[in-house]
XYZ file of C-alpha atoms in Angstrom:
715
model
C -17.192 1.484 7.295
C -13.984 0.578 5.493
C -13.402 1.958 2.005
C -10.818 1.029 -0.631
C -9.901 1.801 -4.232
C -8.525 -0.382 -7.001
C -7.394 0.674 -10.460
C -8.158 -1.445 -13.510
C -8.049 -1.118 -17.276
C -10.875 -1.534 -19.785
C -9.969 -2.198 -23.417
C -12.373 -1.780 -26.323
C -12.741 -4.539 -28.871
C -13.276 -1.802 -31.476
C -11.891 1.670 -30.665
C -14.564 4.374 -30.679
C -14.044 7.607 -32.621
C -16.236 10.655 -31.980
C -15.897 14.325 -32.830
C -13.400 14.924 -29.989
C -11.082 11.966 -30.604
C -10.616 8.189 -30.393
C -10.797 5.957 -27.304
C -9.207 2.501 -27.326
C -8.772 1.861 -23.597
C -9.408 3.618 -20.291
C -8.323 3.266 -16.688
C -11.184 3.056 -14.193
C -11.504 2.849 -10.425
C -13.319 0.283 -8.311
C -14.649 1.748 -5.066
C -15.373 -0.682 -2.235
C -17.243 -0.002 1.002
C -17.356 -2.718 3.656
C -19.543 -2.637 6.747
C -21.111 -5.293 8.947
C -19.783 -8.072 6.709
C -21.338 -6.670 3.507
C -19.471 -5.122 0.612
C -20.762 -2.537 -1.821
C -19.010 -1.769 -5.098
C -18.933 1.231 -7.404
C -17.154 1.940 -10.693
C -15.936 5.317 -11.838
C -13.325 6.958 -14.035
C -12.380 10.112 -15.855
C -14.431 11.827 -18.550
C -14.128 14.692 -21.007
C -17.118 16.518 -22.481
C -15.128 19.181 -24.250
C -15.821 21.954 -21.747
C -15.276 19.893 -18.593
C -12.500 17.360 -18.065
C -11.661 14.990 -15.213
C -8.712 12.601 -15.392
C -8.952 9.260 -13.615
C -5.802 10.119 -11.657
C -7.468 13.310 -10.404
C -10.569 11.366 -9.390
C -8.416 8.931 -7.416
C -6.600 11.853 -5.786
C -9.966 13.184 -4.561
C -11.090 9.889 -3.135
C -7.837 8.736 -1.534
C -7.782 11.244 1.355
C -11.564 11.053 1.846
C -12.054 7.311 2.165
C -10.139 6.934 5.460
C -12.365 9.663 6.956
C -15.411 7.435 6.484
C -14.177 4.846 8.966
C -16.599 5.830 11.721
C -19.593 6.259 9.402
C -22.217 3.718 8.363
C -23.556 3.358 4.812
C -27.022 3.794 6.329
C -26.228 7.351 7.463
C -27.206 8.830 4.116
C -28.014 12.324 5.397
C -24.760 12.564 7.339
C -22.760 11.468 4.283
C -24.393 13.942 1.887
C -22.122 16.922 2.745
C -19.002 14.832 2.175
C -20.206 13.607 -1.209
C -21.424 17.048 -2.255
C -17.878 18.413 -2.151
C -16.595 15.882 -4.666
C -16.413 16.169 -8.431
C -19.203 14.261 -10.237
C -17.050 11.243 -11.198
C -15.525 10.962 -7.714
C -18.974 11.244 -6.144
C -20.285 8.647 -8.617
C -17.945 5.870 -7.496
C -18.745 6.291 -3.818
C -22.459 6.887 -4.436
C -22.747 3.631 -6.389
C -20.872 1.642 -3.748
C -23.168 3.006 -1.021
C -26.283 2.209 -3.068
C -24.976 -1.289 -3.729
C -24.350 -1.861 -0.007
C -27.784 -0.552 1.006
C -29.539 -2.743 -1.550
C -27.642 -5.785 -0.300
C -28.463 -4.878 3.309
C -32.159 -4.717 2.378
C -31.904 -7.809 0.189
C -33.408 -6.213 -2.942
C -32.220 -4.763 -6.273
C -32.480 -0.988 -6.362
C -35.108 -0.818 -9.119
C -37.432 -2.895 -6.958
C -36.818 -0.694 -3.902
C -37.727 2.300 -6.073
C -40.959 0.631 -7.191
C -40.080 0.564 -10.894
C -41.826 -1.635 -13.463
C -39.479 -4.237 -15.036
C -41.890 -4.566 -17.969
C -41.310 -0.949 -19.018
C -37.746 -1.422 -20.301
C -36.847 -0.597 -23.910
C -34.102 -1.922 -26.188
C -30.650 -0.381 -25.988
C -29.014 1.322 -28.938
C -25.585 0.300 -30.230
C -23.039 2.859 -31.336
C -21.287 3.404 -34.642
C -18.230 5.619 -34.265
C -16.751 7.897 -36.860
C -14.606 6.477 -39.642
C -14.631 5.763 -43.312
C -17.937 4.668 -44.802
C -16.559 1.157 -45.218
C -15.325 0.975 -41.614
C -18.634 2.220 -40.203
C -20.651 -0.287 -42.230
C -18.274 -3.065 -41.136
C -18.837 -2.029 -37.513
C -22.603 -2.204 -38.062
C -22.247 -5.707 -39.483
C -20.149 -6.731 -36.470
C -22.831 -5.437 -34.099
C -25.450 -7.458 -35.936
C -23.290 -10.545 -35.582
C -23.147 -9.932 -31.830
C -26.826 -9.138 -31.194
C -29.988 -8.330 -33.218
C -29.722 -4.577 -32.668
C -32.750 -2.543 -33.761
C -31.632 0.856 -32.455
C -28.547 2.306 -34.087
C -26.779 5.437 -32.860
C -24.540 7.010 -35.507
C -21.782 9.380 -34.407
C -21.417 12.440 -36.634
C -19.653 15.773 -36.230
C -16.683 14.436 -38.161
C -13.462 16.489 -38.187
C -13.538 15.808 -41.955
C -16.577 18.065 -42.276
C -20.314 17.829 -42.880
C -19.871 16.335 -46.339
C -18.375 13.262 -44.690
C -21.242 13.305 -42.174
C -23.738 13.338 -45.064
C -21.995 10.376 -46.702
C -22.017 8.356 -43.479
C -25.653 9.158 -42.782
C -26.714 8.190 -46.289
C -24.761 4.921 -46.234
C -26.030 3.799 -42.810
C -29.628 4.736 -43.599
C -29.375 2.678 -46.780
C -27.991 -0.292 -44.812
C -30.929 -0.094 -42.387
C -33.412 -0.024 -45.259
C -31.702 -3.028 -46.801
C -31.875 -4.921 -43.509
C -35.594 -4.257 -43.270
C -36.032 -5.506 -46.818
C -33.971 -8.645 -46.086
C -35.335 -9.534 -42.644
C -38.571 -7.607 -42.211
C -37.102 -5.964 -39.077
C -37.238 -2.178 -38.932
C -34.308 -0.396 -37.308
C -34.329 3.007 -35.646
C -31.561 5.497 -36.509
C -30.345 8.062 -33.969
C -27.663 10.685 -34.600
C -25.202 12.054 -32.037
C -22.876 14.818 -33.197
C -21.101 15.134 -29.815
C -20.963 18.897 -30.200
C -19.193 18.683 -33.554
C -21.409 21.140 -35.472
C -21.866 24.859 -35.487
C -25.422 26.222 -35.373
C -25.274 26.848 -39.113
C -24.090 23.316 -39.848
C -26.774 21.825 -37.613
C -29.500 23.826 -39.359
C -28.161 22.730 -42.740
C -28.170 19.037 -41.685
C -31.748 18.989 -40.381
C -33.501 18.337 -43.734
C -31.235 15.364 -44.500
C -31.742 13.931 -41.010
C -35.485 14.152 -41.442
C -35.383 12.681 -44.942
C -33.517 9.616 -43.717
C -35.968 9.026 -40.874
C -33.600 9.872 -38.028
C -35.618 9.664 -34.781
C -33.547 12.020 -32.594
C -30.620 14.427 -32.708
C -28.273 14.424 -29.726
C -25.971 17.309 -28.715
C -25.353 18.849 -32.130
C -23.670 21.954 -30.676
C -20.518 22.110 -28.580
C -21.275 22.642 -24.880
C -20.359 26.097 -23.626
C -18.820 26.695 -20.199
C -21.149 29.682 -19.725
C -24.610 28.227 -18.966
C -26.371 31.199 -20.526
C -24.483 30.844 -23.814
C -25.002 27.087 -23.760
C -28.745 27.505 -23.288
C -28.867 30.106 -26.065
C -27.512 27.603 -28.590
C -30.298 25.098 -27.902
C -32.859 27.892 -27.858
C -31.751 28.983 -31.332
C -31.872 25.468 -32.800
C -34.924 23.957 -31.111
C -37.675 25.857 -32.988
C -36.263 24.619 -36.310
C -35.638 20.993 -35.331
C -38.262 18.592 -36.722
C -37.092 15.681 -34.551
C -36.475 15.312 -30.798
C -33.473 17.366 -29.659
C -31.526 15.752 -26.795
C -28.891 17.384 -24.584
C -25.937 15.279 -23.460
C -22.625 17.043 -22.791
C -24.518 20.191 -21.784
C -26.596 18.420 -19.131
C -24.786 17.167 -16.028
C -27.123 17.665 -13.082
C -30.566 18.850 -12.078
C -29.675 22.526 -12.499
C -28.704 21.923 -16.145
C -31.901 19.968 -16.727
C -34.061 22.822 -15.441
C -32.340 25.512 -17.522
C -32.437 23.415 -20.707
C -35.952 21.985 -20.299
C -37.743 24.688 -22.333
C -35.343 24.238 -25.268
C -34.875 20.458 -25.611
C -37.058 17.375 -25.941
C -34.868 15.071 -23.892
C -31.714 14.712 -21.843
C -29.015 12.061 -21.700
C -28.247 11.012 -18.119
C -24.825 9.467 -17.566
C -23.824 8.488 -14.067
C -20.303 9.895 -14.362
C -21.843 13.286 -15.185
C -24.636 13.192 -12.633
C -22.378 12.002 -9.825
C -24.126 8.683 -9.355
C -27.603 7.299 -8.858
C -28.840 9.774 -6.244
C -28.801 12.715 -8.650
C -29.687 10.545 -11.644
C -32.897 9.269 -10.041
C -33.897 12.808 -9.100
C -33.181 13.983 -12.659
C -35.109 11.093 -14.191
C -38.239 11.722 -12.125
C -38.049 15.466 -12.745
C -37.589 15.037 -16.498
C -40.599 12.751 -16.709
C -42.676 15.241 -14.733
C -41.662 17.958 -17.227
C -42.508 15.764 -20.230
C -38.912 15.289 -21.376
C -37.723 12.054 -22.952
C -34.912 10.253 -21.130
C -31.793 8.771 -22.633
C -29.479 6.714 -20.407
C -25.928 6.756 -21.709
C -22.406 5.599 -20.968
C -18.787 6.307 -21.730
C -16.190 3.504 -21.878
C -17.858 1.837 -18.909
C -17.791 -1.701 -17.575
C -20.776 -3.798 -16.521
C -20.655 -2.468 -12.957
C -21.258 1.131 -14.031
C -23.752 0.136 -16.719
C -25.439 -2.263 -14.301
C -25.898 0.645 -11.906
C -27.401 2.758 -14.680
C -29.641 -0.156 -15.678
C -31.512 0.200 -12.378
C -33.195 3.233 -14.037
C -34.197 1.461 -17.268
C -37.978 1.419 -16.610
C -37.924 5.250 -16.641
C -35.969 5.552 -19.899
C -37.179 6.049 -23.470
C -33.795 5.723 -25.197
C -31.358 3.389 -23.415
C -27.791 3.646 -24.712
C -25.841 1.241 -22.507
C -23.650 -0.659 -24.940
C -20.081 0.129 -23.853
C -19.629 -3.094 -21.856
C -20.636 -5.052 -24.951
C -17.574 -3.629 -26.723
C -14.982 -4.594 -24.101
C -12.476 -7.414 -24.322
C -11.689 -7.324 -20.587
C -14.873 -6.425 -18.718
C -14.124 -7.886 -15.266
C -17.707 -7.797 -13.984
C -20.608 -10.195 -14.485
C -24.360 -10.059 -13.940
C -25.597 -7.652 -16.635
C -27.363 -9.738 -19.258
C -28.951 -8.994 -22.617
C -31.953 -10.713 -24.229
C -31.805 -9.890 -27.937
C -31.043 -6.127 -27.793
C -32.721 -5.442 -24.457
C -30.756 -5.274 -21.234
C -32.251 -7.290 -18.417
C -32.717 -5.698 -15.022
C -30.295 -7.299 -12.549
C -32.191 -9.520 -10.113
C -29.606 -9.792 -7.348
C -29.650 -7.346 -4.388
C -28.035 -3.930 -4.735
C -26.621 -3.280 -8.180
C -26.733 -7.013 -8.870
C -23.263 -7.072 -10.440
C -20.492 -9.448 -9.346
C -16.888 -8.345 -8.802
C -14.040 -10.821 -9.472
C -13.278 -12.888 -6.393
C -9.573 -12.115 -6.786
C -10.336 -8.418 -6.290
C -12.175 -8.856 -3.028
C -9.150 -7.969 -0.942
C -6.956 -4.900 -0.951
C -3.826 -6.524 -2.325
C -4.979 -9.719 -3.967
C -4.169 -10.446 -7.595
C -5.849 -12.855 -10.026
C -3.044 -15.452 -10.087
C -4.451 -18.532 -8.337
C -1.940 -20.729 -6.457
C -3.107 -23.821 -8.322
C -2.939 -22.268 -11.820
C -0.302 -23.930 -14.053
C 2.169 -21.315 -15.293
C 4.970 -20.969 -17.794
C 7.800 -18.652 -16.712
C 9.337 -16.389 -19.366
C 13.071 -16.035 -18.631
C 14.631 -15.020 -21.930
C 18.361 -14.823 -21.205
C 17.785 -14.657 -17.448
C 18.001 -18.262 -16.324
C 21.655 -17.972 -15.270
C 21.922 -14.375 -14.020
C 20.285 -11.759 -11.791
C 18.067 -10.363 -14.575
C 15.996 -13.498 -14.049
C 15.771 -13.235 -10.253
C 11.959 -12.985 -10.289
C 11.562 -16.174 -12.294
C 14.236 -17.970 -10.291
C 12.401 -17.086 -7.080
C 9.195 -18.487 -8.578
C 10.983 -21.684 -9.514
C 12.311 -22.051 -5.988
C 9.255 -21.035 -3.975
C 6.014 -21.024 -5.974
C 3.871 -23.792 -4.473
C 1.694 -24.219 -7.560
C 2.606 -25.973 -10.821
C 5.210 -24.539 -13.203
C 4.952 -26.502 -16.441
C 7.892 -24.943 -18.316
C 10.532 -22.215 -18.419
C 11.144 -20.321 -21.659
C 14.790 -19.361 -22.266
C 16.057 -19.949 -25.822
C 19.676 -19.758 -24.636
C 19.240 -22.832 -22.445
C 16.476 -24.742 -24.265
C 16.764 -28.446 -23.557
C 19.140 -28.012 -20.617
C 18.517 -29.325 -17.127
C 17.046 -26.667 -14.847
C 19.026 -27.989 -11.877
C 22.273 -27.994 -13.861
C 21.826 -24.356 -14.882
C 20.352 -22.919 -11.667
C 20.946 -25.410 -8.859
C 17.182 -25.416 -8.188
C 15.895 -28.948 -7.624
C 12.643 -28.797 -9.554
C 11.648 -30.958 -12.502
C 10.650 -28.239 -14.949
C 11.576 -28.433 -18.650
C 13.432 -25.527 -20.254
C 12.042 -24.765 -23.729
C 12.795 -22.263 -26.448
C 9.374 -20.625 -26.918
C 5.852 -20.363 -25.600
C 4.689 -22.435 -28.554
C 6.773 -25.361 -27.236
C 5.243 -24.908 -23.755
C 1.590 -24.847 -24.861
C 1.184 -28.678 -25.082
C 2.131 -28.800 -21.381
C -1.077 -26.962 -20.448
C -0.144 -23.569 -18.972
C -2.943 -21.152 -18.102
C -0.740 -18.176 -17.219
C 2.505 -16.796 -18.623
C 4.541 -15.102 -15.889
C 7.238 -12.669 -16.967
C 10.143 -13.724 -14.761
C 12.582 -11.048 -15.889
C 13.616 -8.030 -13.829
C 15.723 -6.067 -16.336
C 17.280 -2.715 -15.572
C 14.659 -0.050 -16.216
C 11.773 -2.475 -15.853
C 10.918 -2.548 -19.583
C 9.810 -5.634 -21.516
C 12.859 -6.882 -23.453
C 12.382 -7.176 -27.179
C 13.294 -10.858 -27.249
C 10.492 -11.650 -24.770
C 7.822 -9.582 -26.478
C 7.084 -12.143 -29.191
C 6.442 -14.830 -26.575
C 4.196 -12.550 -24.529
C 2.198 -11.937 -27.707
C 2.137 -15.666 -28.452
C 0.860 -16.404 -24.940
C -1.947 -13.863 -25.224
C -2.832 -15.040 -28.701
C -3.125 -18.596 -27.378
C -5.576 -17.521 -24.690
C -3.175 -17.461 -21.736
C -3.337 -14.809 -19.046
C -0.184 -12.792 -18.345
C 1.298 -11.719 -15.006
C 4.019 -9.091 -15.042
C 6.068 -7.260 -12.447
C 7.702 -4.904 -14.942
C 7.417 -1.145 -14.646
C 6.130 -1.015 -18.231
C 2.493 -2.127 -18.203
C 1.465 -4.911 -20.563
C -2.214 -3.854 -20.388
C -1.257 -0.340 -21.508
C 0.452 -1.674 -24.641
C -2.330 -1.446 -27.289
C -0.787 -4.093 -29.520
C -0.461 -6.654 -26.727
C -3.706 -5.745 -24.948
C -5.663 -6.301 -28.152
C -4.471 -9.927 -28.253
C -5.943 -10.857 -24.873
C -8.823 -13.329 -25.004
C -12.020 -12.307 -23.169
C -11.657 -15.062 -20.570
C -8.015 -14.190 -19.827
C -6.520 -11.359 -17.796
C -3.400 -9.200 -17.694
C -2.032 -8.487 -14.206
C 0.433 -5.614 -14.109
C 1.204 -5.906 -10.424
C 3.768 -3.115 -10.249
C 1.187 -0.373 -9.837
C 0.684 2.018 -6.999
C -2.329 0.920 -4.946
C -5.332 3.217 -4.840
C -6.768 4.803 -1.680
C -3.310 5.585 -0.332
C -3.073 7.108 3.113
C -0.273 8.362 5.346
C 0.757 5.756 7.907
C -0.455 6.219 11.482
C 1.144 3.260 13.320
C -2.118 1.326 13.059
C -0.333 -2.007 12.595
C 0.936 -1.761 16.169
C -2.564 -2.680 17.337
C -2.465 -6.086 15.626
C -2.139 -8.885 18.176
C 0.040 -11.096 15.951
C 3.847 -11.103 15.904
C 5.284 -9.240 12.942
C 8.757 -10.100 11.682
C 10.423 -7.721 9.231
C 13.497 -8.835 7.307
C 16.149 -6.094 7.038
C 19.258 -6.362 4.903
C 22.856 -5.252 4.952
C 22.498 -4.546 1.218
C 20.024 -4.965 -1.609
C 19.465 -8.444 -3.104
C 20.940 -10.412 -0.197
C 18.005 -12.833 0.227
C 15.396 -11.128 2.422
C 12.443 -12.635 0.547
C 14.005 -16.101 0.516
C 14.621 -15.960 4.258
C 11.004 -15.015 4.932
C 9.637 -17.733 2.676
C 11.856 -20.365 4.300
C 10.583 -19.254 7.709
C 7.022 -19.396 6.401
C 7.504 -22.965 5.197
C 9.057 -24.038 8.503
C 6.300 -22.390 10.553
C 3.617 -24.128 8.550
C 5.473 -27.432 8.801
C 5.254 -27.061 12.577
C 1.550 -26.289 12.431
C 1.948 -22.614 13.310
C -0.310 -20.029 11.693
C 1.877 -17.837 9.518
C 1.411 -15.481 6.589
C 3.689 -13.592 4.231
C 3.370 -10.017 2.964
C 5.175 -9.570 -0.347
C 6.642 -6.143 -1.071
C 8.463 -6.881 -4.343
C 7.371 -8.371 -7.612
C 8.660 -11.890 -6.903
C 7.132 -12.034 -3.439
C 3.777 -10.821 -4.747
C 3.786 -13.303 -7.629
C 4.621 -16.168 -5.284
C 2.058 -15.287 -2.618
C -0.577 -13.754 -4.904
C -0.848 -10.560 -2.835
C 1.170 -7.724 -1.363
C 2.253 -4.176 -2.104
C 4.792 -3.282 -4.837
C 6.730 -0.848 -2.687
C 8.930 0.551 -5.452
C 5.802 1.699 -7.325
C 4.530 3.821 -4.412
C 5.259 7.517 -3.935
C 7.556 7.933 -0.962
C 5.082 9.992 1.109
C 2.611 7.109 0.991
C 5.038 4.174 1.110
C 4.660 3.557 4.857
C 0.876 3.871 4.531
C 0.825 1.335 1.701
C 2.832 -1.134 3.806
C 0.524 -0.456 6.744
C -2.574 -1.199 4.651
C -1.111 -4.489 3.373
C -0.039 -5.574 6.867
C -3.446 -4.694 8.333
C -5.173 -6.665 5.587
C -2.964 -9.722 6.034
C -3.055 -9.670 9.830
C -6.571 -8.543 10.635
C -7.757 -11.981 11.818
C -4.472 -13.347 13.225
C -4.149 -14.062 16.933
C -1.208 -13.570 19.326
C 0.335 -16.944 18.455
C 0.413 -16.223 14.716
C 3.416 -14.924 12.776
C 3.241 -12.349 9.978
C 6.395 -12.251 7.863
C 7.034 -8.981 6.022
C 9.410 -9.079 3.064
C 12.159 -6.497 3.403
C 13.469 -4.255 0.645
C 16.662 -2.280 0.245
C 19.032 -1.480 3.099
C 19.745 1.338 5.516
C 23.383 1.018 4.459
C 22.659 1.659 0.776
C 22.641 5.311 -0.385
C 20.071 4.627 -3.083
C 17.546 2.814 -0.901
C 14.437 4.457 0.525
C 12.499 1.311 1.419
C 13.604 0.274 4.905
C 12.140 3.201 6.830
C 8.641 2.896 5.285
C 8.738 -0.819 6.054
C 9.682 -0.154 9.678
C 7.006 2.527 10.046
C 4.258 0.701 8.191
C 4.676 -2.798 9.603
C 5.415 -1.797 13.214
C 7.446 -4.996 13.650
C 7.636 -6.867 16.910
C 10.799 -8.671 15.763
C 13.538 -8.205 13.179
C 15.639 -10.581 11.104
C 18.947 -9.340 9.703
C 19.909 -10.772 6.312
C 23.514 -10.600 5.085
C 25.634 -12.149 2.332
C 28.606 -14.102 3.668
C 31.913 -12.361 3.083
C 30.434 -9.148 1.658
C 32.366 -6.138 2.916
C 30.965 -3.232 0.859
C 27.762 -2.235 -0.909
C 27.589 -4.055 -4.222
C 28.840 -1.826 -7.027
C 30.033 0.854 -4.562
C 33.430 -0.302 -3.230
C 33.963 2.962 -1.341
C 30.918 2.272 0.859
C 31.756 -0.317 3.485
C 28.998 -2.283 5.156
C 29.181 -1.472 8.889
C 30.056 -4.293 11.277
C 26.892 -6.323 11.772
C 26.705 -5.416 15.454
C 26.663 -1.703 14.608
C 24.077 -2.249 11.888
C 21.868 -4.169 14.318
C 22.068 -1.361 16.857
C 21.104 1.231 14.221
C 18.165 -0.795 12.913
C 16.828 -1.454 16.404
C 17.106 2.217 17.325
C 15.173 3.317 14.242
C 12.561 0.608 14.751
C 11.920 1.927 18.272
C 10.947 5.370 16.950
C 7.385 6.326 15.931
C 5.870 3.474 17.934
C 2.791 4.013 20.131
C 3.732 1.128 22.417
C 7.247 2.427 23.052
C 8.733 -1.019 22.434
C 12.193 -1.552 20.969
C 11.987 -4.439 18.504
C 15.048 -6.655 18.568
C 16.961 -8.443 15.861
C 16.400 -12.058 16.878
C 18.675 -13.830 14.420
C 20.826 -13.432 11.314
C 19.996 -15.147 8.015
C 23.272 -15.595 6.163
C 23.331 -16.045 2.391
C 26.151 -18.534 1.816
C 25.508 -19.126 -1.891
C 28.730 -20.124 -3.636
C 30.446 -21.458 -0.503
C 31.297 -25.066 0.124
C 29.377 -26.647 3.026
C 32.290 -26.391 5.432
C 32.961 -22.767 4.557
C 29.261 -21.982 4.956
C 29.252 -23.486 8.460
C 32.335 -21.489 9.448
C 30.790 -18.272 8.099
C 27.646 -18.817 10.206
C 29.754 -19.533 13.291
C 31.737 -16.322 12.787
C 28.523 -14.272 12.579
C 27.163 -15.930 15.722
C 30.382 -15.103 17.544
C 30.438 -11.455 16.447
C 26.745 -10.724 17.058
C 25.778 -13.126 19.824
C 22.729 -14.133 17.765
C 21.679 -17.412 16.141
C 22.774 -17.539 12.507
C 21.900 -19.919 9.684
C 21.473 -20.025 5.919
C 17.749 -20.804 5.580
C 18.008 -21.686 1.898
C 20.787 -24.188 2.510
C 19.635 -25.529 5.890
C 15.942 -24.594 6.220
C 14.341 -22.098 8.566
C 14.336 -24.217 11.728
C 17.186 -22.540 13.621
C 15.948 -19.059 12.780
C 12.355 -19.874 13.757
C 13.587 -21.314 17.064
C 15.014 -17.874 17.836
C 11.526 -16.383 17.497
C 9.538 -18.934 19.476
């Protein structure tokens, strides 16, 4: 069984305020298990109930070292897996539990609710949630819900930090709006109240008469959960005898043990999969609660359709469904959870019945399709190294580029400015590019510090506002910018590729077992053309009919190929493991005649570079390609640091590449790719001849002359 993690962001259309704070967006984790050709998926993330808190980063840190340990296990070995899952926190256990359930349902060819023998006709309508806010804002949110679906069950959040007087005003206003709707439409609406632990016992007792007078049908978690179970139980025990409406525990009830201690003092419990640790515990809790005569609520946090679709498998057992979070997302990536009026429909497909984006069904794949027409944003970077990402796209992206945005060169010839022979217009703004039909705006800048330049921000916003997707290799994340994220259309995406992959593991020389040849480009300095050399070799190999693939390790390489690992975003202890995972993914079905080209980064000769060793360790290359800039004698920007003679550098690289290898082989540098940019043709030829003479290796400039001579050295 192979397991992987992926991080993704969920953004609310309307931020939700409760007694503990406001949520506008969250980062979640996608857990994948693959076995016997089937894939199971689970969604999880952090949560905070006031007395217990789990950050998404901590959940990922739990899962990352565990997932590789499951390699020898099968998803069918449920009993054997139980001890491993039991040691995890509830949210970490939830993600893996859901993925395993999804896989088992797919293996059996049935949705889970059907395997459990549940009645699809027993499902009730879901409630929709009104967060805290001004009376006007809450009523506007109610009107927006009614525009979206004919909701008949309304959950009002109370426990306002502004005090119970504000709570009374909100309750009175919403109850009046529900009465008015019944008068206008003849449809009666049910009002539920959730204080999220925002009241004291005295405040809760004082609110009970008003709740009853306004016809509230249940009161959820009025008191703050207490970390001491005995004290927590005592609060419900003190309130329950005085409560004239069903009293439901949420934050206080995580698992079966909480259910059993609270059962004498509540009328219902709210099961949430992140609290229960997944469906295994949730199903046990649901059946136990029904046996004890407790009403069941099924709730959510800021969850996508995958997590809510998993919870929906329990709907026939539930009196008060509350699965509306996915209906308030602008970027829910999952599909398959449908609503008829205000009632969620049980998924009919096997397993959880929820589809994961095709672009995510690989460890390193991004959503940028090769055939998607793009506009490249290169504000002020068309004629200098700050635009190197966009320039690489213009030179090597196989798919259509409809325009380049650079106000400094608007109207100029691309070839005249850059020397790149591609018929792409240079325009002054995204607005000018829109008539040309782009689907994606790619940020082609690589500024120092990796932040979005101010002059480009307006065009990123314009692209999102126009419905375009955005791909970015900056360190600053576009999806984490609330102002920009809020502009994204539901059908569009934001791909911040410069993120550390999930499920990181320490490298273990596993790539050495791949049968394919693996060529790693190594440089005499940074930014000498390692990616360009690999891509020229890739093009030449494919021209000859050879099977070849490319593993991008920098933002440009990943944007061009659509997959890879952003090595400079990975913690150094896991860098070799991240390269190893990407190489294994790219090469898993390649035979001995195939060539896997791994983009190099940095240089052993540069004091600020840490990338070459992880690349050597992770890729376990069979061959090496040295890349050098013609005439360069010292590290750029560091004149006191001379670049060693190429022969000495080759010897050092080969010696390091021979270490930490299970096969004991010593990979050889097979050729030298020489960057002769700026030289006249004759001078470029002489420079290549000098390198051949000094190293005894074939040398060519692949950008100027193609990759034929270099590929000949490998075959």
